[in-house]
Coordinates of C-alpha atoms in Angstrom, one line a residue:
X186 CA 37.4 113.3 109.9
X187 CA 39.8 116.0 111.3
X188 CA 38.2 118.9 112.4
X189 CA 41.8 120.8 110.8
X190 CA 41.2 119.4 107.9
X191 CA 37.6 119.8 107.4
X192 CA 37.5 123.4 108.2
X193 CA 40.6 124.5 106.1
X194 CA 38.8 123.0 102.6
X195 CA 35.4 124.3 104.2
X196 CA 35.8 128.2 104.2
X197 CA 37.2 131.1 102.4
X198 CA 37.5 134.0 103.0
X199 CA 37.0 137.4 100.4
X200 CA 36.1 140.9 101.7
X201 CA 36.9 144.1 100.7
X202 CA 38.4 145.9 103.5
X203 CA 37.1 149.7 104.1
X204 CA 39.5 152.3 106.1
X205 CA 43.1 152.9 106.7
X206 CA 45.8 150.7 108.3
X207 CA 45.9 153.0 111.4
X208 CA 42.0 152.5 112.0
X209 CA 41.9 148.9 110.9
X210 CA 44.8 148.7 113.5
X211 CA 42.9 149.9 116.9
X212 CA 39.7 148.4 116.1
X213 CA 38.8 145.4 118.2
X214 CA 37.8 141.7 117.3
X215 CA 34.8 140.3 119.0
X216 CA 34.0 137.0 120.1
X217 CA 30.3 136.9 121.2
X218 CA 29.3 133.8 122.9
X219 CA 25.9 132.6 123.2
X220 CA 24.8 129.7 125.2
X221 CA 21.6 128.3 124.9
X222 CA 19.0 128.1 127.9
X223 CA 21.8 128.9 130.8
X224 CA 20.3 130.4 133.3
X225 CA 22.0 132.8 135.6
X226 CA 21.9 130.5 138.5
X227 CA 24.4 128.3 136.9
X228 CA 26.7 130.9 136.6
X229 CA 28.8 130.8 139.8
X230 CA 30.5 134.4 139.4
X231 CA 26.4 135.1 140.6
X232 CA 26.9 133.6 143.8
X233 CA 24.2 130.2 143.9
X234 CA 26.1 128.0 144.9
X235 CA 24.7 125.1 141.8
X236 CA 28.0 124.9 140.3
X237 CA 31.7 125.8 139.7
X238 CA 32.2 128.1 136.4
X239 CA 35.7 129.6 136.6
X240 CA 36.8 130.6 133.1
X241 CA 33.1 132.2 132.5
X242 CA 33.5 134.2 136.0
X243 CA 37.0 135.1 134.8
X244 CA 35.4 136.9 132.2
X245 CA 33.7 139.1 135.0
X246 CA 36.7 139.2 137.3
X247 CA 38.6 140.8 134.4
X248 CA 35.9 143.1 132.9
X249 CA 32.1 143.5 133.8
X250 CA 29.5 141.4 135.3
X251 CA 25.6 142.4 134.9
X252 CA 23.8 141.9 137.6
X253 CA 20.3 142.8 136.0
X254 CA 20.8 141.9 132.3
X255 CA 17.0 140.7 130.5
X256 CA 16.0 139.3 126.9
X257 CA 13.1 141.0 124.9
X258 CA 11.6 137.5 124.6
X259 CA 12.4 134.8 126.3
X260 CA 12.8 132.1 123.4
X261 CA 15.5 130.9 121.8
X262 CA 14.7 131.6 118.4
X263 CA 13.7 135.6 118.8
X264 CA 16.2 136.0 120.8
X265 CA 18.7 135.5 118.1
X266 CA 16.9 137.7 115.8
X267 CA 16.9 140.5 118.6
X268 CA 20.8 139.8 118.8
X269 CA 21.1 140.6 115.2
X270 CA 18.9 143.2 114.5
X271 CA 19.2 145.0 117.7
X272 CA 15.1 145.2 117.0
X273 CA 12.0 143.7 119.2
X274 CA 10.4 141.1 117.7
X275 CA 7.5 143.0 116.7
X276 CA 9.7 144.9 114.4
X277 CA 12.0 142.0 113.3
X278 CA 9.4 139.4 112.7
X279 CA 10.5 136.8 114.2
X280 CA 8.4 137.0 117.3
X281 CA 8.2 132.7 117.9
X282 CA 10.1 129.8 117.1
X283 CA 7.4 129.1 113.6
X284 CA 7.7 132.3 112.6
X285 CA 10.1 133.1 109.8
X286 CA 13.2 135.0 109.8
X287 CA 14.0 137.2 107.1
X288 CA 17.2 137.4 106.5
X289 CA 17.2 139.8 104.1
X290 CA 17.0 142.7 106.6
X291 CA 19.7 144.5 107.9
X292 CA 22.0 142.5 111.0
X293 CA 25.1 144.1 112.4
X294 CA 27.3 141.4 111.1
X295 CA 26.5 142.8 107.5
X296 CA 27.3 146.2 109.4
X297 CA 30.9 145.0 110.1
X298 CA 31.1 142.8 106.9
X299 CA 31.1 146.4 105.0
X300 CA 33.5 147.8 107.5
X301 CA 35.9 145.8 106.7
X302 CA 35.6 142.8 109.6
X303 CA 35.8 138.9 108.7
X304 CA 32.9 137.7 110.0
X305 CA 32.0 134.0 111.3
X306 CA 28.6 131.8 113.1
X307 CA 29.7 128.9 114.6
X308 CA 27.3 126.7 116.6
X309 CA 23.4 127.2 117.0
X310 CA 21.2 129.5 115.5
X311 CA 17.9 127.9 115.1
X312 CA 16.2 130.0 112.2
X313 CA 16.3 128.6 108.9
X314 CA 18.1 129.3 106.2
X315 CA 21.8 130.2 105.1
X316 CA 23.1 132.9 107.4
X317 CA 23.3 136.3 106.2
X318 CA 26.3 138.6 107.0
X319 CA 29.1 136.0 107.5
X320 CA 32.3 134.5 105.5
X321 CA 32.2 131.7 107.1
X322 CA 28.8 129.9 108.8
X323 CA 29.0 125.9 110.4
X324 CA 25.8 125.7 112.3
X325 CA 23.4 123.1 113.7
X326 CA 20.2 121.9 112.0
X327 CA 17.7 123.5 114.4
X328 CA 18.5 122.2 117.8
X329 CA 21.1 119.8 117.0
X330 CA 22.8 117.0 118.4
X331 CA 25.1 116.4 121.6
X332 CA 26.8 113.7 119.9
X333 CA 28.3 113.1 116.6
X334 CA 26.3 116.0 115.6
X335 CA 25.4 117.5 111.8
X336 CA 26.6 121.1 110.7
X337 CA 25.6 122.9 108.0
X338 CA 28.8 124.3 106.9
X339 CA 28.6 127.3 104.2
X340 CA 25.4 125.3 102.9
X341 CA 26.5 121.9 103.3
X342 CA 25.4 119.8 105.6
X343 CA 28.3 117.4 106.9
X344 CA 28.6 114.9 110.6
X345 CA 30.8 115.6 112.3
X346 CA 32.6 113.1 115.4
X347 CA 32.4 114.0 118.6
X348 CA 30.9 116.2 121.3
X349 CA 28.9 119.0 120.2
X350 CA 30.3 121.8 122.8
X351 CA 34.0 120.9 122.4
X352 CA 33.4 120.6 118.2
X353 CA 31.7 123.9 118.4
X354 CA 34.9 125.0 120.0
X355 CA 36.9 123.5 118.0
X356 CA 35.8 125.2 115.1
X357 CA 35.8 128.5 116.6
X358 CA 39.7 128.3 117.7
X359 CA 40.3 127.0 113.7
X360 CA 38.4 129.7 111.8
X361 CA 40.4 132.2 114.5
X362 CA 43.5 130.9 113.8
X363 CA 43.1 130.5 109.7
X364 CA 41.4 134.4 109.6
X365 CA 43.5 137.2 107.8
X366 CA 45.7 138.6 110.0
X367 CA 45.4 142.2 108.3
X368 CA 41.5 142.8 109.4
X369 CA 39.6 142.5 112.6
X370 CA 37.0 139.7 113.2
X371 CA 33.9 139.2 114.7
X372 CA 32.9 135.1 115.2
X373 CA 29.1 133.8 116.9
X374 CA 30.7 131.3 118.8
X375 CA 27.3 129.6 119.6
X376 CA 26.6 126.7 122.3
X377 CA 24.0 124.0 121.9
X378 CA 24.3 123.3 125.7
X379 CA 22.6 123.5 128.0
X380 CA 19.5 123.0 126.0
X381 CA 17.5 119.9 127.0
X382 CA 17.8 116.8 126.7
X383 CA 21.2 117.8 128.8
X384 CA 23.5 115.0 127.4
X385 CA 27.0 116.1 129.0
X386 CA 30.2 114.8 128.0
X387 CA 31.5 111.9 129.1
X388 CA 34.0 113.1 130.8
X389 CA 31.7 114.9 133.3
X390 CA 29.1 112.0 133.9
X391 CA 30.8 110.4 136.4
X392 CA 31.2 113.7 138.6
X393 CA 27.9 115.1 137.9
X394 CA 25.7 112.5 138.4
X395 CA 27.4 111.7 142.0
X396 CA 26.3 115.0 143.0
X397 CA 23.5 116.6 145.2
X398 CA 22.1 120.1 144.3
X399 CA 20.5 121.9 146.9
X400 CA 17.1 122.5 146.6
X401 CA 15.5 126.2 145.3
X402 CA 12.9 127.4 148.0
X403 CA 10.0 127.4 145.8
X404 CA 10.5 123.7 144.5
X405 CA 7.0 123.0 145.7
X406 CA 5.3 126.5 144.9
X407 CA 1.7 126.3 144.8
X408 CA 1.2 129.2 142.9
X409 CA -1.4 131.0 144.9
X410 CA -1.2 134.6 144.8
X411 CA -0.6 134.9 141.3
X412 CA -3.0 134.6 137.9
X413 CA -4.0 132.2 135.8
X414 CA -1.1 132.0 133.3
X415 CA 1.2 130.5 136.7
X416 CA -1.2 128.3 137.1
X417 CA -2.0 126.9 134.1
X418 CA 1.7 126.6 133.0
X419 CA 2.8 123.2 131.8
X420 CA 6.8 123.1 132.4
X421 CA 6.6 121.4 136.3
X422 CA 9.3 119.2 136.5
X423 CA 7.3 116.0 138.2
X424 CA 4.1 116.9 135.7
X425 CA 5.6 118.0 132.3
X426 CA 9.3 116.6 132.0
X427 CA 10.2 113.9 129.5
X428 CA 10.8 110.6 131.8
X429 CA 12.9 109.1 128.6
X430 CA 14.5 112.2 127.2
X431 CA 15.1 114.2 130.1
X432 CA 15.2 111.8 132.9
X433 CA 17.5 109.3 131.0
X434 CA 14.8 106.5 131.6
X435 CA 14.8 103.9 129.5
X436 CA 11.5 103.7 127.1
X437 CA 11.6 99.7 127.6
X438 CA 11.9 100.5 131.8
X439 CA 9.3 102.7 131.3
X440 CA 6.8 100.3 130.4
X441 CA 7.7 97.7 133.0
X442 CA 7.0 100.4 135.6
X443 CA 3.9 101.8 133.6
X444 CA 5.0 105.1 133.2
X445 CA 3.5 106.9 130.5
X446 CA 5.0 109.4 128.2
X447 CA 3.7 113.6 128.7
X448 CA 5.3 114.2 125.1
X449 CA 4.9 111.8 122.4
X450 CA 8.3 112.4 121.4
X451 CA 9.5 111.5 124.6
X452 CA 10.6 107.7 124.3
X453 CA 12.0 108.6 120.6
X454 CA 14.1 111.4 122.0
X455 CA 15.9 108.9 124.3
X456 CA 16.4 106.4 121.1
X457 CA 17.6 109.6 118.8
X458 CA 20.0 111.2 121.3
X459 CA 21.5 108.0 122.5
X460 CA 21.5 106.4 119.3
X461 CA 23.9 108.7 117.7
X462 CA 26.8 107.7 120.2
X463 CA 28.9 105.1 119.1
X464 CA 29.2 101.3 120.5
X465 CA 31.9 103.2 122.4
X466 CA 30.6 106.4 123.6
X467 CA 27.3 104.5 124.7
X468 CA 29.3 101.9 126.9
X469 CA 30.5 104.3 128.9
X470 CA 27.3 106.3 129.3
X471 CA 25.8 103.1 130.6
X472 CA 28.2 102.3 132.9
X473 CA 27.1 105.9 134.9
X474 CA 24.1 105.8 134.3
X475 CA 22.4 102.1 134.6
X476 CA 23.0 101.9 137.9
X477 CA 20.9 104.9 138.6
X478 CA 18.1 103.9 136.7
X479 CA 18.2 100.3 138.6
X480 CA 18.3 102.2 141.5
X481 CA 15.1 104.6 140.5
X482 CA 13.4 100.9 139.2
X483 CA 13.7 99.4 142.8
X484 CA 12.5 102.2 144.3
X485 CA 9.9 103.5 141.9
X486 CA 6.7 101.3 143.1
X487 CA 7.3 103.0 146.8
X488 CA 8.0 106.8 146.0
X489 CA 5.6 109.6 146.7
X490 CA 4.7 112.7 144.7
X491 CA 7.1 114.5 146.8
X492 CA 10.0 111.9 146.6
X493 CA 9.7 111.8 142.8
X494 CA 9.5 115.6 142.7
X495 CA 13.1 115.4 144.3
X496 CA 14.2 112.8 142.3
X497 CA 13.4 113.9 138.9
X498 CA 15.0 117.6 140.3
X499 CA 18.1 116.0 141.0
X500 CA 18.3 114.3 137.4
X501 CA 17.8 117.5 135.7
X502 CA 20.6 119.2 137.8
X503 CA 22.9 116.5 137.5
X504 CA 22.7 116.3 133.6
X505 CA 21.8 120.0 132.9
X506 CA 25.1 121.2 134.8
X507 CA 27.2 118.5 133.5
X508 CA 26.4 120.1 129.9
X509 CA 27.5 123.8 131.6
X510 CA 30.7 122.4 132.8
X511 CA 31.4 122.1 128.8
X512 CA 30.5 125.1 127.7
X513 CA 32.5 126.9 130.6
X514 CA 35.7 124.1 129.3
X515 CA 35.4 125.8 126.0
X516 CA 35.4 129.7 127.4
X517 CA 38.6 128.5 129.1
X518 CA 40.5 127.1 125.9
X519 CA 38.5 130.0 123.7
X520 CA 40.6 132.5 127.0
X521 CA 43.7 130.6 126.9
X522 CA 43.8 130.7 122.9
X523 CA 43.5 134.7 123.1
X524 CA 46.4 135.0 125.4
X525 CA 48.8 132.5 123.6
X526 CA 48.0 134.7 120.7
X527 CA 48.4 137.9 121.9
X528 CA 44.7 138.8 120.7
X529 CA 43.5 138.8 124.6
X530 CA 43.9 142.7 124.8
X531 CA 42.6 144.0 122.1
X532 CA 39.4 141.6 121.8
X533 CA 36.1 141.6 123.0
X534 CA 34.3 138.9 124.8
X535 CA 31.1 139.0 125.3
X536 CA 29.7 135.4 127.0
X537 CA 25.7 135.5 127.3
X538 CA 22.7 133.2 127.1
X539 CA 19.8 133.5 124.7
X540 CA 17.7 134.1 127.8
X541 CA 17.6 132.6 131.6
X542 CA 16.1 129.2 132.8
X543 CA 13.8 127.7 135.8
X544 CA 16.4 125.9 137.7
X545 CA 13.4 124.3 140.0
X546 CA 12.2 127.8 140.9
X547 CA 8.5 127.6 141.3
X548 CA 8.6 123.5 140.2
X549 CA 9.4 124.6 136.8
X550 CA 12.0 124.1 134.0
X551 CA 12.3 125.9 130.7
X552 CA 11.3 130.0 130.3
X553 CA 9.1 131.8 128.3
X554 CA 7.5 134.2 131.4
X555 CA 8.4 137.6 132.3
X556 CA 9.1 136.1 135.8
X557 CA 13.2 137.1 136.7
X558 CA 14.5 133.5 136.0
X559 CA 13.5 133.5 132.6
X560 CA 13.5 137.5 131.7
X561 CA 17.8 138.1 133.3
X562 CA 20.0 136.9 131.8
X563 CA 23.8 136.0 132.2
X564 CA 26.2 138.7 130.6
X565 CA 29.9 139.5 131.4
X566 CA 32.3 141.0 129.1
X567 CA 35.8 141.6 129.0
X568 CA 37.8 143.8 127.0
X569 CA 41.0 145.0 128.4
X570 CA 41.5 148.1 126.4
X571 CA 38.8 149.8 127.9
X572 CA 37.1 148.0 130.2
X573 CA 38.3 148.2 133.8
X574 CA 37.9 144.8 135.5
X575 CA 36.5 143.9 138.5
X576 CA 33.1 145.8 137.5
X577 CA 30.0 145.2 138.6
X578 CA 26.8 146.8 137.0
X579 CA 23.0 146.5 138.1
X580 CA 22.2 148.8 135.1
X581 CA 19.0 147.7 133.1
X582 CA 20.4 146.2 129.6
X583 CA 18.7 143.8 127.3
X584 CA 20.1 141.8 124.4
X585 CA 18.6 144.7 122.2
X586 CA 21.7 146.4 123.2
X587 CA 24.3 143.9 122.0
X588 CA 24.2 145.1 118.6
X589 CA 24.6 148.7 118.8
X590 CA 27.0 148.3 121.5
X591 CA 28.7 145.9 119.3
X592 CA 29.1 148.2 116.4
X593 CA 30.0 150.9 118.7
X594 CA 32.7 149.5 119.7
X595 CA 33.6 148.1 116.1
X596 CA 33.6 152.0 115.4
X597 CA 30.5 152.0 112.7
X598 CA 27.7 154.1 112.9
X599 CA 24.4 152.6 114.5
X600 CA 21.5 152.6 112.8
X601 CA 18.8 155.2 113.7
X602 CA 16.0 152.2 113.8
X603 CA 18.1 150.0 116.1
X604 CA 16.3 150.2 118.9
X605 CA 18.9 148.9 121.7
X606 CA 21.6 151.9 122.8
X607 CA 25.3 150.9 123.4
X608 CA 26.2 150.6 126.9
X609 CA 30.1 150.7 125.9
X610 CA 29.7 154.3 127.8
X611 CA 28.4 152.9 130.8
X612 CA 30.8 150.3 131.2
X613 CA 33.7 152.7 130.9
X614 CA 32.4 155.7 132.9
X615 CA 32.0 158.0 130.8
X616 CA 28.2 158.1 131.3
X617 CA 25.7 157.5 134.6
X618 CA 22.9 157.9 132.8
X619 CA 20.9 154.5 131.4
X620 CA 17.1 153.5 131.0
X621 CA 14.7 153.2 134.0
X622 CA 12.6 150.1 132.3
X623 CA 12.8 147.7 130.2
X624 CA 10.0 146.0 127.7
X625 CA 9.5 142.4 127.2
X626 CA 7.1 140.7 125.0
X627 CA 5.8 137.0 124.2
X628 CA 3.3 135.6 121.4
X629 CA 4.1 131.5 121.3
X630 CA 0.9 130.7 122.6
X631 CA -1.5 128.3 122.2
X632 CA 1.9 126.2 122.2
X633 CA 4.2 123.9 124.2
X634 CA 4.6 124.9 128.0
X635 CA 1.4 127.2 127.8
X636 CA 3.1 129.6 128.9
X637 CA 0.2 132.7 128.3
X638 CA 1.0 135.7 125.4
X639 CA 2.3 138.4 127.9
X640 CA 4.0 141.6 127.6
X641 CA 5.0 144.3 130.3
X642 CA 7.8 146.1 131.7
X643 CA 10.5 145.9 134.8
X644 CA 11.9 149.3 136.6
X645 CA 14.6 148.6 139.3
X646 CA 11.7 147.8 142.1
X647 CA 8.5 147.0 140.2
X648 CA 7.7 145.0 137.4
X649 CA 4.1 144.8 135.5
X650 CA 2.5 142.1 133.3
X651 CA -0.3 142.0 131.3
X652 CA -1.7 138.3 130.1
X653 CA -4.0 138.4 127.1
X654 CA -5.7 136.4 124.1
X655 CA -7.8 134.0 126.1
X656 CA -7.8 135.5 129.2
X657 CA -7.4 139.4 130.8
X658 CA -5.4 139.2 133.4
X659 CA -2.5 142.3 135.0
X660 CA 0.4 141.2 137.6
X661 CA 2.4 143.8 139.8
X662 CA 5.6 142.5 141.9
X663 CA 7.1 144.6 143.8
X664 CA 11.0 143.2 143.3
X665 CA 12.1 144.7 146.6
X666 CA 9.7 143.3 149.2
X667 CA 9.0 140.1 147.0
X668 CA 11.8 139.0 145.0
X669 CA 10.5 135.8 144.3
X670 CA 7.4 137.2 142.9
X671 CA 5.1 135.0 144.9
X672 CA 2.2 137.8 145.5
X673 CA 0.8 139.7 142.7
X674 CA -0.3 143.5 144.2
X675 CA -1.8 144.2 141.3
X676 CA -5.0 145.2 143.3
X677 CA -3.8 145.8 146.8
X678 CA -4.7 149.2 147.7
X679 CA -1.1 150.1 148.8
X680 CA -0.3 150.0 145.7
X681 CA -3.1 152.1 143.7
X682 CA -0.3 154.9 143.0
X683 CA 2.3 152.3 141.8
X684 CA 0.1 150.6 139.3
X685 CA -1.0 153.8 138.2
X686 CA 2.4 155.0 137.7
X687 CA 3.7 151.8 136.1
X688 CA 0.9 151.6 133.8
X689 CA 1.7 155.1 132.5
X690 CA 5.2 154.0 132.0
X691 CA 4.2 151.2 130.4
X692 CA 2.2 152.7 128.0
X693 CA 5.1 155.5 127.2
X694 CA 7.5 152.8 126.8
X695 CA 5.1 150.8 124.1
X696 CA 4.7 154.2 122.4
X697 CA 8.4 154.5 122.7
X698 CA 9.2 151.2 120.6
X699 CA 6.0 151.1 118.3
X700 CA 4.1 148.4 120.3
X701 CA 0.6 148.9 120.3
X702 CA -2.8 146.6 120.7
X703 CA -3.0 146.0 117.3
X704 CA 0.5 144.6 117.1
X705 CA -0.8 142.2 119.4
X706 CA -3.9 141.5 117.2
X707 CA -1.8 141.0 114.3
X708 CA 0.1 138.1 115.8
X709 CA -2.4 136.5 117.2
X710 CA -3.5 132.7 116.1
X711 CA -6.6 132.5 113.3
X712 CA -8.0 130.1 115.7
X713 CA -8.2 129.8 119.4
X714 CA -7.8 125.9 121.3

């Protein structure tokens, strides 16, 4: 069906609008972008060399890149709630991916809704059910679908054909170009990519898969000279990734070779995923990719831990980047859109990721730890009418900030139990001063990954973690000497001043947001494995 089409007898659009012409005039719209799982790394504005990004580092050439941007909780689901609510998960609720989000509570797209801004989610949003504070919503069913995937659009759920970035896209462009003219708008433009199982476009395979990625240092870490919750982590790529789903192994070349599945629902993710292209789409998938896995099957039988380790790295690279290449396609037409419009000056763009990603760092994939791949995050905005480009910032902001800062912007007041502060000061100079730490927390544990329940803080040198529940364990990094965070000084006596300073910041910056111990009682599992 035409995506025109489907969107113009899919949405309306009623709102009453709330100041006068000459305000409504100067306020700016706001496209917020979220990507899901794209580590910083794959960014190339950020210098690693993994990849080309042009339109996303566009976004920093012409505004502000953060250098030290984190997440609350590094998980896709809270951190969505965080981005509404501007709240920790403690105080929104939503502090896994189980736990329920109530949508009932305040957001700041109900903030603009009543300040007279159309409002619009588009993409992924992973908490259940129908969005709160938008016109217009056209999301994905939980994770969704690379190909051919389903939307739920304004509470009906409808397939849609083709690639899930560029629909996402599409839809984005459409409910732009359709809004009312007379208001300012604000639109989630929400990626799917690159969330596992990495299926890129087709267009991409050909290129990606020929590619070889560089190695991170700590491929093969062997995680002495940290705690138990490093350890005992299950997200190693040669251990814990999907063969079928990840790898792009066949389940029936699996068997030949005797490879067994790690995830139950690792053969069926392979059947799902590829089953939903068409006879098409699927023929020219196999012409990239069943030479590779011949290749793999005649050299399987003779490959050692440490070959396969490479392997398997290279597979996730080749696929995970291909589904970035997407997503940065689709800042670039989202960019181009904005000029041809003349919307680019007066509009906010904020591209971001629901938190970073292991990128082999460590021998891991996936998130969840306090450690810097998973806690920073990318986050570049532009916004020509005040923000100078060409920036640069290593101040300490979270994704608690992006609603505050969005509404500050937007002109409304913030709430006094928003916890984030807007850093539109910071960005345009008017104001030096910022936090000195930031507070993280996690609670999805016992669960996949086994990844430990963890909270702590990060200054600009040191960083502190505590581990808890099942075991009692404290981690100091020192961020300048060890940026890799391979030895925990926790008890080094060096650092007997620095732990004892840290731990009073810690406990100041608990009291700060209303954490406490028995928060972390509350949430806690009736029953431990």
């Amino acid at each position: 069906m035409n995506i025109c089409k489907l969107l113009s007898v899919s949405f309306f659009m009623v709102l009453p609008f709330v100041g006068s012409a000459q305000t409504k005039a100067k306020r700016p719209n706001i496209v917020y972008i979220m990507s899901d799982d794209h580590g910083y790394q794959a960014v190339s504005a950020y210098g690693y060399g993994l990849n080309e990004t042009p339109h996303i580092d566009r976004l920093g050439k012409e505004g502000v890149l953060f250098t030290r941007a984190t997440v609350t909780n590094s998980l896709c689901a809270p951190s969505r709630a965080v981005l509404l609510t501007g709240k920790h998960s403690f105080v929104n609720g939503k502090i896994d991916n189980e736990a329920k989000f109530d949508w009932n509570q305040d957001n700041f797209a109900k903030l603009l809704q009543k300040n007279g801004y159309q409002t619009a989610l588009i993409g992924k949003i992973h908490m259940d059910g129908l969005p709160q504070g938008f016109d217009y919503s056209a999301v994905l069913i939980d994770q969704g679908e690379y190909y051919n995937p389903n939307f739920v659009i304004n509470g009906t759920k409808q397939q849609i054909e083709g690639y899930v970035t560029d629909l996402t896209t599409d839809m984005t462009l459409d409910w732009i170009a359709k809004r009312d003219t007379s208001k300012p708008f604000c639109v989630l433009y929400h990626q799917k990519a690159p969330h596992r199982e990495w299926l890129p476009a087709l267009r991409h395979i050909q290129e990606y898969t020929s590619r070889t990625y560089k190695e991170p240092t700590t491929l093969f870490d062997d995680y002495q000279g940290r705690g138990t919750a490093a350890k005992t982590a299950e997200m190693h790529i040669l251990k814990h990734m999907n063969w079928a789903g990840d790898n792009k192994i066949p389940p029936a070349m699996m068997d030949e070779l005797g490879i067994k599945e790690y995830m139950s629902w690792d053969k069926a993710a392979f059947n799902n995923n590829l089953g939903r292209m068409s006879p098409e789409e699927r023929a020219k998938w196999d012409a990239v990719y069943d030479p590779i896995m011949a290749d793999f099957k005649a050299n399987y039988a003779h490959m050692s831990d440490t070959e396969l380790m490479r392997w398997r790295y290279q597979r996730y690279m080749q696929d995970y980047l291909g589904t970035v290449a997407a997503v940065d396609d689709g800042v670039g037409r989202l960019l181009d859109f904005l000029k041809e419009n003349e919307l680019d000056e007066n509009t906010i763009v904020m591209y971001t990721s629901d938190q970073g990603f292991y990128l082999g760092e460590h021998g891991w994939y996936d998130k969840r730890f306090m450690y810097e791949e998973s806690l920073r995050t990318p986050l570049l905005v532009r916004y020509p009418a005040e923000i100078k480009s060409g920036q640069t910032s290593d101040a300490l902001v979270q994704n608690l900030d992006f609603a505050p800062t969005l509404l500050d912007y937007a002109g409304v007041e913030i709430p006094q139990d928003m916890q984030g502060e807007s850093f539109r000061n910071l960005v345009n100079g008017k104001e030096k001063k910022w936090r000195d730490a930031v507070y993280y927390t996690y609670y999805e544990y016992p669960s996949i990954h086994t990844v430990k329940r963890h909270y702590g803080i990060r200054t600009d040198r040191y960083k502190l973690m505590h581990f808890y529940y099942d075991v009692d364990e404290w981690e100091l990094y020192d961020l300048e000497k060890d940026p890799k965070e391979l030895n925990n000084v926790y008890n080094h006596p060096d650092y007997a001043q620095v732990r004892a300073d840290m731990h009073k910041k810690l406990a100041d910056t608990r009291q700060q947001y209303g954490d406490s111990e028995a928060n972390d009682k509350r949430f806690l599992p009736t029953t431990k494995r």
